[in-house]
Amino acid sequence: MSQIKSRAESSDITPPNALDIISQPLTLPYGLTLPNRLVKCPMQETQAQGPWFDPPMPTFSNLYGLWARSSYGLLITGQVQIDRRFLSIAGDVCCHERSPEPEILAVWKDWASTAQRHGTPCIVQLAHPGRMSPAGAGMRPADMRPLCPSAVPLEMGSSFLDKWALERALGTPKEMTVDEIDEVVAMFIRGAEVARDAGFAGCQLHAAHGFLLSQFLSLRTNKRTDEYGGTPLKRMKLLQRLVIEIRALCPPPYCLSVKLNSADYMAAGEGLEVEEGLEQVRWLRTCGLVDFVEISGGNAESKSDKLRSTFGAKSAEKAQAMTSSTKIREAFYTDFAEKVMQMDSHVPVQLSGGFRTRTGMADAIYSRTCDLIGLGRAAVLEPELPGKVLLNPEYDDEGALARSHQIRGQWFARMIPIKIVGGSLPIQFFYHNMRRLGRGLDSDPDVSILGVVFASLCESLVGGFGLMVQRVLASVRSGEARVKVD
């Protein structure tokens, strides 16, 4: 575990060196050692092809080859769906019924080898979108409804156009039967075993951002009165079952992680609230089965999700200095993470969202806000940021930061009268740039939302008009100056 002393534990007048803190290795409870504290967050690459949606090599050779040589402490893949009928977006990778077969497993092995070629471990994020699976994204028939713990449709916008678009894209989900829950459990287990057999270091269960596992955890979408709902403990049963059964089949040093919401950020009484979220994290950190927990928050219905409100803001122009008395509060879910870290547990916590500077990352670890730093958008715009800048002693603390950036053309997104479409356009900017990286190109931080839409239209001429529509509808969810040391 960590050798870094916190502020409360250290008698030093000045804090340790920021570079030393984020460079510190971390050995997880079940034996996997991470070379440093920087984690590439799971982001959907939108590059797989139907009808099987296998890992799209060689585009992943470019994308994951780039991340592999960028000196992260851990890579977490983009979402891998467990049922090819229900994808969350066109281009999701899927672990399906044929994935364990030698021919398909060989592709997975190629992916695992590419991602871990330079010594950075990589784990596979496993997911099921539940009610967030739009028509046409996967292989489900037109008359098959998406699944949910209860038949609770998504609400996003109140206009006629909003309701029409939601009905066409998602409709009212089907309440799952116990047999369907058992089937989902078997599919998650298959995904964990395929990741293991392919040579990945482990897997992460996606239980955040309004996807199926978080739908079971939230009072908003879980109205059940059987063994899987009705009380906070029963709402946790599906996640608990998955953790227990996967760990039984995937022993150490296989890494098992869970990504969890801090809250749904809805009106009081309408969704997962902080206190219940803390109890969910408490079980994960005390059950003796999980290697680390990633903290995030919000979903498509959130009223105050911090992550979704930052598309229009520039990141830091220069890094704030670490001091022995003042915390640098860069991350979005700091308050929740600090409460989690007060629990009596040695299970590490990853905090993702908002980090931009070396000192902000180091201070979060030093002040015991978290143990691991998740980098998402920076990993798309500056994929080699860790090795080139953050972990590079040639950059001083003031200059060791992600490039300041603001997505251009958000006026265009605001002009679209359908909230589900306009609200999802900013994230298309990142999907667009991941596809560029997959083609061996550099990211284009200056492309505008209008330019992204135009590029998607051009792609649709080749791949079919439905591809662009799926990408738009299905994406609902969830600095220049650097100072070198002489």
Short mmCIF file of C-alpha atoms in Angstrom, two decimals:
data_model
loop_
_atom_site.label_atom_id
_atom_site.label_comp_id
_atom_site.label_asym_id
_atom_site.label_seq_id
_atom_site.Cartn_x
_atom_site.Cartn_y
_atom_site.Cartn_z
CA MET A 1 0.00 0.00 0.00
CA SER A 2 0.95 3.67 -0.07
CA GLN A 3 4.04 4.91 1.80
CA ILE A 4 2.88 8.54 1.49
CA LYS A 5 1.98 10.23 4.75
CA SER A 6 -1.09 12.44 4.83
CA ARG A 7 -1.19 15.97 6.23
CA ALA A 8 -2.73 14.59 9.40
CA GLU A 9 0.06 12.00 9.76
CA SER A 10 3.04 14.15 8.80
CA SER A 11 4.87 16.57 11.04
CA ASP A 12 6.67 18.19 8.13
CA ILE A 13 6.16 21.94 7.77
CA THR A 14 6.10 21.73 3.99
CA PRO A 15 4.41 18.99 1.93
CA PRO A 16 6.41 16.39 0.03
CA ASN A 17 7.34 16.96 -3.58
CA ALA A 18 4.28 16.77 -5.87
CA LEU A 19 6.13 14.73 -8.50
CA ASP A 20 7.18 12.19 -5.87
CA ILE A 21 3.59 11.79 -4.69
CA ILE A 22 1.98 11.02 -8.04
CA SER A 23 4.96 8.83 -9.04
CA GLN A 24 4.55 6.61 -5.96
CA PRO A 25 3.68 2.97 -6.80
CA LEU A 26 0.59 1.42 -5.23
CA THR A 27 0.02 -2.27 -4.52
CA LEU A 28 -3.69 -3.12 -4.54
CA PRO A 29 -5.22 -5.46 -1.93
CA TYR A 30 -5.15 -8.52 -4.19
CA GLY A 31 -1.56 -8.06 -5.30
CA LEU A 32 -1.55 -6.00 -8.51
CA THR A 33 1.09 -3.25 -8.33
CA LEU A 34 0.48 0.02 -10.19
CA PRO A 35 3.68 1.90 -11.14
CA ASN A 36 2.18 5.32 -10.30
CA ARG A 37 -1.09 6.99 -9.28
CA LEU A 38 -2.41 8.13 -12.69
CA VAL A 39 -5.27 6.14 -14.25
CA LYS A 40 -6.62 6.41 -17.78
CA CYS A 41 -10.39 6.55 -17.25
CA PRO A 42 -12.84 4.35 -19.16
CA MET A 43 -14.23 6.19 -22.21
CA GLN A 44 -16.25 4.77 -25.08
CA GLU A 45 -14.12 4.54 -28.20
CA THR A 46 -17.12 4.13 -30.63
CA GLN A 47 -15.01 2.14 -33.12
CA ALA A 48 -16.34 -1.46 -33.05
CA GLN A 49 -18.37 -2.88 -35.95
CA GLY A 50 -21.51 -5.02 -35.92
CA PRO A 51 -22.89 -7.56 -35.87
CA TRP A 52 -20.46 -8.93 -33.25
CA PHE A 53 -18.73 -5.73 -32.04
CA ASP A 54 -15.40 -7.41 -31.32
CA PRO A 55 -12.36 -5.31 -30.33
CA PRO A 56 -11.54 -3.36 -33.51
CA MET A 57 -7.93 -4.13 -34.16
CA PRO A 58 -5.93 -2.44 -35.79
CA THR A 59 -7.56 0.88 -34.74
CA PHE A 60 -7.10 -0.23 -31.13
CA SER A 61 -3.47 -0.93 -31.94
CA ASN A 62 -3.09 2.79 -32.57
CA LEU A 63 -5.25 3.97 -29.67
CA TYR A 64 -4.17 1.58 -26.94
CA GLY A 65 -0.62 1.47 -28.24
CA LEU A 66 -0.52 5.22 -27.66
CA TRP A 67 -1.90 4.99 -24.12
CA ALA A 68 0.34 2.01 -23.33
CA ARG A 69 3.52 4.01 -23.91
CA SER A 70 2.24 7.11 -22.08
CA SER A 71 3.33 6.09 -18.53
CA TYR A 72 -0.06 5.72 -16.84
CA GLY A 73 -0.17 3.67 -13.68
CA LEU A 74 -3.29 1.84 -14.90
CA LEU A 75 -5.42 1.76 -18.04
CA ILE A 76 -9.16 1.08 -17.85
CA THR A 77 -10.70 0.22 -21.20
CA GLY A 78 -13.75 1.92 -22.61
CA GLN A 79 -17.08 0.29 -21.83
CA VAL A 80 -17.37 -3.32 -22.96
CA GLN A 81 -21.05 -4.23 -23.14
CA ILE A 82 -22.02 -7.74 -22.09
CA ASP A 83 -25.03 -8.21 -24.42
CA ARG A 84 -24.81 -7.27 -28.09
CA ARG A 85 -28.55 -6.68 -28.23
CA PHE A 86 -28.15 -3.77 -25.83
CA LEU A 87 -25.37 -1.32 -26.59
CA SER A 88 -25.23 2.21 -25.22
CA ILE A 89 -23.82 3.74 -28.39
CA ALA A 90 -22.95 2.67 -31.91
CA GLY A 91 -19.42 1.31 -31.85
CA ASP A 92 -19.32 -0.15 -28.32
CA VAL A 93 -17.16 -3.23 -27.93
CA CYS A 94 -19.15 -6.27 -26.75
CA CYS A 95 -18.22 -9.48 -24.96
CA HIS A 96 -20.74 -11.89 -26.47
CA GLU A 97 -21.56 -15.58 -26.58
CA ARG A 98 -18.75 -16.31 -29.07
CA SER A 99 -16.04 -14.27 -27.33
CA PRO A 100 -14.62 -17.27 -25.40
CA GLU A 101 -14.06 -19.16 -28.67
CA PRO A 102 -10.37 -19.38 -29.69
CA GLU A 103 -10.71 -17.27 -32.84
CA ILE A 104 -12.41 -14.34 -31.06
CA LEU A 105 -10.39 -14.74 -27.86
CA ALA A 106 -7.25 -14.31 -29.96
CA VAL A 107 -8.42 -10.79 -30.84
CA TRP A 108 -8.93 -10.05 -27.14
CA LYS A 109 -5.44 -11.36 -26.43
CA ASP A 110 -4.05 -9.00 -29.06
CA TRP A 111 -5.87 -6.11 -27.37
CA ALA A 112 -4.55 -7.07 -23.92
CA SER A 113 -1.01 -7.45 -25.25
CA THR A 114 -1.13 -4.08 -27.00
CA ALA A 115 -2.50 -2.23 -23.97
CA GLN A 116 0.06 -3.74 -21.57
CA ARG A 117 3.08 -3.81 -23.88
CA HIS A 118 5.09 -1.29 -21.88
CA GLY A 119 4.31 -2.61 -18.41
CA THR A 120 1.18 -0.66 -17.53
CA PRO A 121 -1.58 -3.02 -16.36
CA CYS A 122 -4.98 -2.73 -18.07
CA ILE A 123 -8.40 -3.80 -16.81
CA VAL A 124 -11.64 -4.14 -18.79
CA GLN A 125 -14.70 -2.12 -17.83
CA LEU A 126 -17.83 -4.29 -18.12
CA ALA A 127 -21.21 -2.61 -18.55
CA HIS A 128 -24.86 -2.99 -19.47
CA PRO A 129 -26.78 0.19 -20.40
CA GLY A 130 -30.16 -1.02 -19.19
CA ARG A 131 -32.80 1.55 -20.09
CA MET A 132 -30.05 3.70 -21.70
CA SER A 133 -29.82 1.44 -24.77
CA PRO A 134 -31.18 3.35 -27.79
CA ALA A 135 -32.91 1.76 -30.73
CA GLY A 136 -30.42 0.75 -33.41
CA ALA A 137 -27.26 0.93 -31.30
CA GLY A 138 -27.08 -2.83 -30.84
CA MET A 139 -28.71 -5.89 -32.34
CA ARG A 140 -32.00 -5.92 -30.44
CA PRO A 141 -35.14 -6.29 -32.58
CA ALA A 142 -37.31 -3.23 -33.06
CA ASP A 143 -40.07 -4.66 -30.88
CA MET A 144 -37.72 -5.47 -27.96
CA ARG A 145 -37.66 -2.86 -25.22
CA PRO A 146 -34.53 -1.95 -23.25
CA LEU A 147 -34.27 -3.41 -19.75
CA CYS A 148 -34.52 -1.77 -16.34
CA PRO A 149 -35.16 -2.88 -12.75
CA SER A 150 -38.56 -1.19 -13.09
CA ALA A 151 -40.50 0.26 -16.03
CA VAL A 152 -39.32 3.85 -15.45
CA PRO A 153 -38.74 5.85 -18.66
CA LEU A 154 -36.01 8.47 -18.95
CA GLU A 155 -37.12 12.07 -18.42
CA MET A 156 -34.97 14.71 -20.07
CA GLY A 157 -36.65 17.92 -21.15
CA SER A 158 -40.35 18.73 -21.05
CA SER A 159 -41.18 19.88 -24.58
CA PHE A 160 -43.12 17.86 -27.12
CA LEU A 161 -39.95 17.39 -29.19
CA ASP A 162 -38.04 16.14 -26.14
CA LYS A 163 -40.71 13.58 -25.34
CA TRP A 164 -41.01 12.50 -28.98
CA ALA A 165 -37.24 12.01 -29.30
CA LEU A 166 -37.00 10.03 -26.06
CA GLU A 167 -39.88 7.79 -27.06
CA ARG A 168 -38.31 7.09 -30.44
CA ALA A 169 -34.80 6.50 -29.05
CA LEU A 170 -35.50 4.72 -25.78
CA GLY A 171 -39.20 4.30 -25.06
CA THR A 172 -40.45 2.82 -21.79
CA PRO A 173 -38.13 0.08 -20.56
CA LYS A 174 -39.23 -3.42 -19.62
CA GLU A 175 -39.12 -4.40 -15.94
CA MET A 176 -36.67 -7.27 -15.66
CA THR A 177 -37.74 -10.69 -14.49
CA VAL A 178 -35.58 -12.67 -12.06
CA ASP A 179 -34.62 -14.96 -14.95
CA GLU A 180 -33.40 -11.93 -16.92
CA ILE A 181 -31.38 -10.79 -13.90
CA ASP A 182 -29.79 -14.24 -13.71
CA GLU A 183 -28.97 -14.00 -17.43
CA VAL A 184 -27.29 -10.64 -16.91
CA VAL A 185 -25.23 -12.06 -14.03
CA ALA A 186 -24.04 -14.88 -16.29
CA MET A 187 -23.08 -12.36 -18.99
CA PHE A 188 -21.06 -10.21 -16.57
CA ILE A 189 -19.27 -13.32 -15.34
CA ARG A 190 -18.51 -14.31 -18.93
CA GLY A 191 -17.00 -10.86 -19.50
CA ALA A 192 -14.81 -11.16 -16.40
CA GLU A 193 -13.59 -14.58 -17.49
CA VAL A 194 -12.86 -13.47 -21.05
CA ALA A 195 -10.83 -10.55 -19.67
CA ARG A 196 -8.93 -13.00 -17.46
CA ASP A 197 -8.31 -15.54 -20.22
CA ALA A 198 -7.21 -12.83 -22.66
CA GLY A 199 -4.48 -11.68 -20.27
CA PHE A 200 -5.95 -8.44 -18.95
CA ALA A 201 -5.09 -7.62 -15.33
CA GLY A 202 -8.75 -7.64 -14.25
CA CYS A 203 -12.09 -5.93 -14.75
CA GLN A 204 -14.20 -3.06 -13.47
CA LEU A 205 -17.97 -3.23 -13.00
CA HIS A 206 -19.65 -0.04 -14.26
CA ALA A 207 -22.23 0.81 -11.60
CA ALA A 208 -22.44 4.56 -12.29
CA HIS A 209 -23.87 7.15 -14.71
CA GLY A 210 -27.36 5.67 -14.97
CA PHE A 211 -26.37 2.30 -16.47
CA LEU A 212 -28.04 -0.95 -15.45
CA LEU A 213 -26.14 -1.66 -12.23
CA SER A 214 -26.65 1.92 -11.04
CA GLN A 215 -30.32 1.64 -12.04
CA PHE A 216 -30.62 -1.16 -9.49
CA LEU A 217 -28.83 0.97 -6.87
CA SER A 218 -31.04 4.05 -7.34
CA LEU A 219 -34.49 4.56 -5.87
CA ARG A 220 -35.36 6.53 -9.01
CA THR A 221 -35.25 3.47 -11.27
CA ASN A 222 -35.64 0.60 -8.81
CA LYS A 223 -39.23 0.37 -7.59
CA ARG A 224 -39.09 -3.39 -7.07
CA THR A 225 -40.52 -5.09 -3.99
CA ASP A 226 -38.80 -8.46 -4.44
CA GLU A 227 -35.33 -9.58 -3.34
CA TYR A 228 -33.71 -6.97 -5.64
CA GLY A 229 -35.51 -3.86 -4.38
CA GLY A 230 -37.55 -2.19 -1.67
CA THR A 231 -34.71 -1.32 0.73
CA PRO A 232 -31.20 0.11 0.29
CA LEU A 233 -29.72 -3.29 1.10
CA LYS A 234 -31.89 -5.13 -1.43
CA ARG A 235 -31.09 -2.55 -4.11
CA MET A 236 -27.44 -3.56 -3.64
CA LYS A 237 -28.08 -7.28 -4.09
CA LEU A 238 -27.26 -7.49 -7.81
CA LEU A 239 -23.94 -5.65 -7.39
CA GLN A 240 -23.04 -7.71 -4.32
CA ARG A 241 -23.84 -10.92 -6.15
CA LEU A 242 -21.61 -9.94 -9.07
CA VAL A 243 -18.68 -9.00 -6.82
CA ILE A 244 -18.93 -12.26 -4.86
CA GLU A 245 -19.36 -14.54 -7.88
CA ILE A 246 -16.69 -12.90 -10.04
CA ARG A 247 -14.12 -12.95 -7.24
CA ALA A 248 -14.83 -16.66 -6.65
CA LEU A 249 -14.03 -17.41 -10.30
CA CYS A 250 -11.20 -14.88 -10.72
CA PRO A 251 -8.81 -15.22 -7.78
CA PRO A 252 -5.71 -13.06 -7.11
CA PRO A 253 -3.85 -11.38 -8.60
CA TYR A 254 -6.90 -10.64 -10.80
CA CYS A 255 -7.98 -7.05 -10.10
CA LEU A 256 -11.67 -6.43 -9.40
CA SER A 257 -12.90 -2.82 -9.28
CA VAL A 258 -16.26 -1.07 -9.15
CA LYS A 259 -17.15 2.37 -10.53
CA LEU A 260 -19.86 3.91 -8.38
CA ASN A 261 -21.96 7.07 -8.29
CA SER A 262 -21.56 9.42 -5.35
CA ALA A 263 -25.15 10.51 -6.02
CA ASP A 264 -27.64 10.97 -8.86
CA TYR A 265 -27.74 14.76 -8.27
CA MET A 266 -31.50 14.99 -8.56
CA ALA A 267 -34.11 16.62 -6.34
CA ALA A 268 -34.30 15.22 -2.81
CA GLY A 269 -36.03 11.85 -2.68
CA GLU A 270 -35.91 11.29 -6.46
CA GLY A 271 -32.72 9.27 -6.81
CA LEU A 272 -29.57 7.99 -5.14
CA GLU A 273 -28.56 10.40 -2.40
CA VAL A 274 -25.19 10.88 -0.77
CA GLU A 275 -25.85 8.94 2.44
CA GLU A 276 -27.05 5.84 0.60
CA GLY A 277 -24.16 6.20 -1.83
CA LEU A 278 -21.74 6.20 1.12
CA GLU A 279 -23.23 2.95 2.43
CA GLN A 280 -22.78 1.34 -0.99
CA VAL A 281 -19.11 2.37 -1.01
CA ARG A 282 -18.74 1.19 2.59
CA TRP A 283 -19.79 -2.34 1.65
CA LEU A 284 -17.39 -2.41 -1.29
CA ARG A 285 -14.47 -1.19 0.84
CA THR A 286 -15.13 -3.64 3.69
CA CYS A 287 -16.28 -6.81 1.91
CA GLY A 288 -12.72 -8.01 1.37
CA LEU A 289 -13.26 -8.74 -2.33
CA VAL A 290 -12.56 -5.48 -4.21
CA ASP A 291 -9.21 -3.94 -5.19
CA PHE A 292 -10.30 -0.33 -5.59
CA VAL A 293 -13.43 1.81 -5.99
CA GLU A 294 -13.74 4.59 -8.56
CA ILE A 295 -15.95 7.53 -7.56
CA SER A 296 -17.98 9.46 -10.11
CA GLY A 297 -21.50 10.88 -10.18
CA GLY A 298 -24.64 11.85 -12.03
CA ASN A 299 -26.66 10.51 -14.95
CA ALA A 300 -28.70 11.81 -17.88
CA GLU A 301 -31.45 13.10 -15.59
CA SER A 302 -29.12 14.89 -13.16
CA LYS A 303 -30.05 18.44 -12.29
CA SER A 304 -26.63 19.48 -10.96
CA ASP A 305 -24.06 16.97 -12.19
CA LYS A 306 -20.78 18.87 -11.95
CA LEU A 307 -19.15 16.93 -14.77
CA ARG A 308 -21.78 17.91 -17.32
CA SER A 309 -21.47 21.61 -16.46
CA THR A 310 -17.79 21.90 -17.34
CA PHE A 311 -17.83 21.60 -21.12
CA GLY A 312 -17.85 25.36 -21.52
CA ALA A 313 -15.08 26.10 -19.01
CA LYS A 314 -11.38 26.37 -19.65
CA SER A 315 -9.05 24.34 -17.45
CA ALA A 316 -6.33 25.91 -15.32
CA GLU A 317 -3.91 28.27 -17.04
CA LYS A 318 -1.19 27.48 -14.50
CA ALA A 319 -0.88 25.14 -11.55
CA GLN A 320 -1.46 26.25 -7.98
CA ALA A 321 1.39 25.67 -5.55
CA MET A 322 1.03 23.02 -2.85
CA THR A 323 1.17 24.33 0.71
CA SER A 324 1.00 22.66 4.11
CA SER A 325 -2.27 24.41 5.01
CA THR A 326 -4.41 25.00 1.91
CA LYS A 327 -6.05 22.23 -0.09
CA ILE A 328 -6.24 22.40 -3.87
CA ARG A 329 -9.81 21.35 -4.63
CA GLU A 330 -9.65 20.55 -8.33
CA ALA A 331 -11.80 17.40 -8.57
CA PHE A 332 -15.59 17.43 -8.98
CA TYR A 333 -16.56 14.94 -6.25
CA THR A 334 -14.06 15.92 -3.56
CA ASP A 335 -16.55 16.26 -0.68
CA PHE A 336 -17.91 12.76 -1.21
CA ALA A 337 -14.46 11.24 -1.67
CA GLU A 338 -13.22 12.77 1.59
CA LYS A 339 -16.10 11.10 3.45
CA VAL A 340 -15.26 7.80 1.79
CA MET A 341 -11.60 8.07 2.78
CA GLN A 342 -12.62 8.52 6.44
CA MET A 343 -13.93 4.95 6.50
CA ASP A 344 -11.88 2.28 8.24
CA SER A 345 -10.62 0.54 5.11
CA HIS A 346 -7.39 -0.02 3.18
CA VAL A 347 -9.18 -0.37 -0.18
CA PRO A 348 -7.93 2.46 -2.43
CA VAL A 349 -10.24 5.07 -3.92
CA GLN A 350 -9.93 6.54 -7.41
CA LEU A 351 -11.35 10.01 -7.93
CA SER A 352 -12.11 10.99 -11.53
CA GLY A 353 -13.25 14.25 -13.08
CA GLY A 354 -11.75 17.74 -12.98
CA PHE A 355 -8.05 17.09 -12.37
CA ARG A 356 -5.75 19.22 -14.51
CA THR A 357 -2.52 19.96 -12.60
CA ARG A 358 0.27 17.93 -11.04
CA THR A 359 -0.10 19.82 -7.78
CA GLY A 360 -3.88 19.35 -7.70
CA MET A 361 -3.45 15.61 -8.20
CA ALA A 362 -0.68 15.34 -5.63
CA ASP A 363 -2.56 17.42 -3.10
CA ALA A 364 -5.66 15.20 -3.39
CA ILE A 365 -3.51 12.17 -2.51
CA TYR A 366 -1.51 13.96 0.18
CA SER A 367 -4.65 15.30 1.88
CA ARG A 368 -6.27 11.82 1.80
CA THR A 369 -9.03 12.78 -0.59
CA CYS A 370 -8.18 9.78 -2.78
CA ASP A 371 -5.42 7.32 -3.65
CA LEU A 372 -5.66 7.27 -7.45
CA ILE A 373 -6.23 10.05 -10.01
CA GLY A 374 -8.52 9.38 -12.97
CA LEU A 375 -7.77 11.22 -16.23
CA GLY A 376 -10.48 11.14 -18.90
CA ARG A 377 -10.76 14.10 -21.25
CA ALA A 378 -7.08 14.90 -20.87
CA ALA A 379 -6.31 11.34 -21.99
CA VAL A 380 -8.08 12.13 -25.28
CA LEU A 381 -6.75 15.62 -25.96
CA GLU A 382 -3.22 14.91 -24.65
CA PRO A 383 -2.95 11.13 -24.55
CA GLU A 384 0.76 11.22 -23.66
CA LEU A 385 0.28 13.78 -20.85
CA PRO A 386 1.55 11.60 -17.95
CA GLY A 387 4.94 10.65 -19.41
CA LYS A 388 5.57 13.84 -21.34
CA VAL A 389 4.50 16.35 -18.68
CA LEU A 390 3.04 15.24 -15.35
CA LEU A 391 5.75 12.69 -14.50
CA ASN A 392 8.49 14.57 -16.32
CA PRO A 393 10.93 16.34 -13.94
CA GLU A 394 11.85 18.78 -16.73
CA TYR A 395 8.54 20.53 -16.02
CA ASP A 396 8.21 22.46 -12.78
CA ASP A 397 5.00 22.29 -10.75
CA GLU A 398 3.58 25.48 -12.22
CA GLY A 399 3.92 24.20 -15.77
CA ALA A 400 2.96 20.55 -15.16
CA LEU A 401 -0.68 20.65 -16.19
CA ALA A 402 -3.13 19.68 -18.89
CA ARG A 403 -3.42 22.23 -21.69
CA SER A 404 -6.13 24.83 -21.15
CA HIS A 405 -9.04 24.03 -23.39
CA GLN A 406 -12.60 25.05 -24.21
CA ILE A 407 -14.91 23.24 -26.62
CA ARG A 408 -15.79 25.57 -29.46
CA GLY A 409 -19.21 26.02 -31.04
CA GLN A 410 -21.43 25.22 -28.08
CA TRP A 411 -23.87 27.82 -29.38
CA PHE A 412 -24.80 25.26 -32.01
CA ALA A 413 -25.70 22.67 -29.35
CA ARG A 414 -27.82 25.23 -27.52
CA MET A 415 -29.75 26.05 -30.69
CA ILE A 416 -31.06 22.48 -31.05
CA PRO A 417 -34.55 22.34 -29.53
CA ILE A 418 -34.35 18.66 -28.55
CA LYS A 419 -32.49 18.42 -25.25
CA ILE A 420 -31.44 14.80 -25.68
CA VAL A 421 -29.65 15.76 -28.90
CA GLY A 422 -28.26 19.22 -28.08
CA GLY A 423 -27.16 18.18 -24.59
CA SER A 424 -25.18 15.25 -25.95
CA LEU A 425 -23.25 17.10 -28.65
CA PRO A 426 -20.31 18.32 -26.50
CA ILE A 427 -19.29 14.78 -25.61
CA GLN A 428 -19.27 13.95 -29.33
CA PHE A 429 -16.17 16.16 -29.48
CA PHE A 430 -14.28 13.54 -27.44
CA TYR A 431 -15.65 10.58 -29.39
CA HIS A 432 -14.54 12.33 -32.58
CA ASN A 433 -11.02 12.79 -31.25
CA MET A 434 -10.76 9.18 -30.05
CA ARG A 435 -11.66 8.04 -33.54
CA ARG A 436 -8.88 10.30 -34.87
CA LEU A 437 -6.42 8.67 -32.48
CA GLY A 438 -7.63 5.27 -33.66
CA ARG A 439 -6.77 6.26 -37.24
CA GLY A 440 -3.25 7.22 -36.18
CA LEU A 441 -3.94 10.98 -36.23
CA ASP A 442 -3.44 13.54 -33.47
CA SER A 443 -6.38 14.90 -31.50
CA ASP A 444 -7.84 18.14 -32.85
CA PRO A 445 -8.65 20.32 -29.81
CA ASP A 446 -9.71 23.20 -32.05
CA VAL A 447 -12.48 21.40 -33.94
CA SER A 448 -15.89 22.89 -33.17
CA ILE A 449 -19.10 21.04 -32.40
CA LEU A 450 -20.33 22.03 -35.84
CA GLY A 451 -17.17 20.52 -37.33
CA VAL A 452 -17.76 17.30 -35.39
CA VAL A 453 -21.33 17.11 -36.69
CA PHE A 454 -20.09 17.67 -40.24
CA ALA A 455 -17.46 14.94 -39.82
CA SER A 456 -20.15 12.57 -38.54
CA LEU A 457 -22.28 13.37 -41.57
CA CYS A 458 -19.36 12.55 -43.83
CA GLU A 459 -18.81 9.27 -41.97
CA SER A 460 -22.48 8.46 -42.35
CA LEU A 461 -22.16 8.62 -46.13
CA VAL A 462 -19.81 5.67 -45.83
CA GLY A 463 -21.20 3.86 -42.82
CA GLY A 464 -24.87 4.59 -43.13
CA PHE A 465 -26.98 7.50 -41.91
CA GLY A 466 -28.09 5.56 -38.84
CA LEU A 467 -24.55 5.57 -37.43
CA MET A 468 -24.58 9.32 -36.83
CA VAL A 469 -28.09 9.25 -35.35
CA GLN A 470 -27.12 6.46 -32.96
CA ARG A 471 -24.00 8.28 -31.83
CA VAL A 472 -25.98 11.41 -31.06
CA LEU A 473 -28.92 9.79 -29.33
CA ALA A 474 -26.93 7.13 -27.52
CA SER A 475 -24.39 9.43 -25.91
CA VAL A 476 -26.80 10.70 -23.24
CA ARG A 477 -25.27 10.19 -19.77
CA SER A 478 -23.55 10.33 -18.66
CA GLY A 479 -2.77 24.92 -20.73
CA GLU A 480 -0.67 26.37 -23.52
CA ALA A 481 2.02 27.89 -21.27
CA ARG A 482 4.27 25.36 -19.59
CA VAL A 483 7.40 26.26 -17.70
CA LYS A 484 10.41 24.01 -18.18
CA VAL A 485 13.02 23.78 -15.45
CA ASP A 486 16.39 25.05 -16.65
#
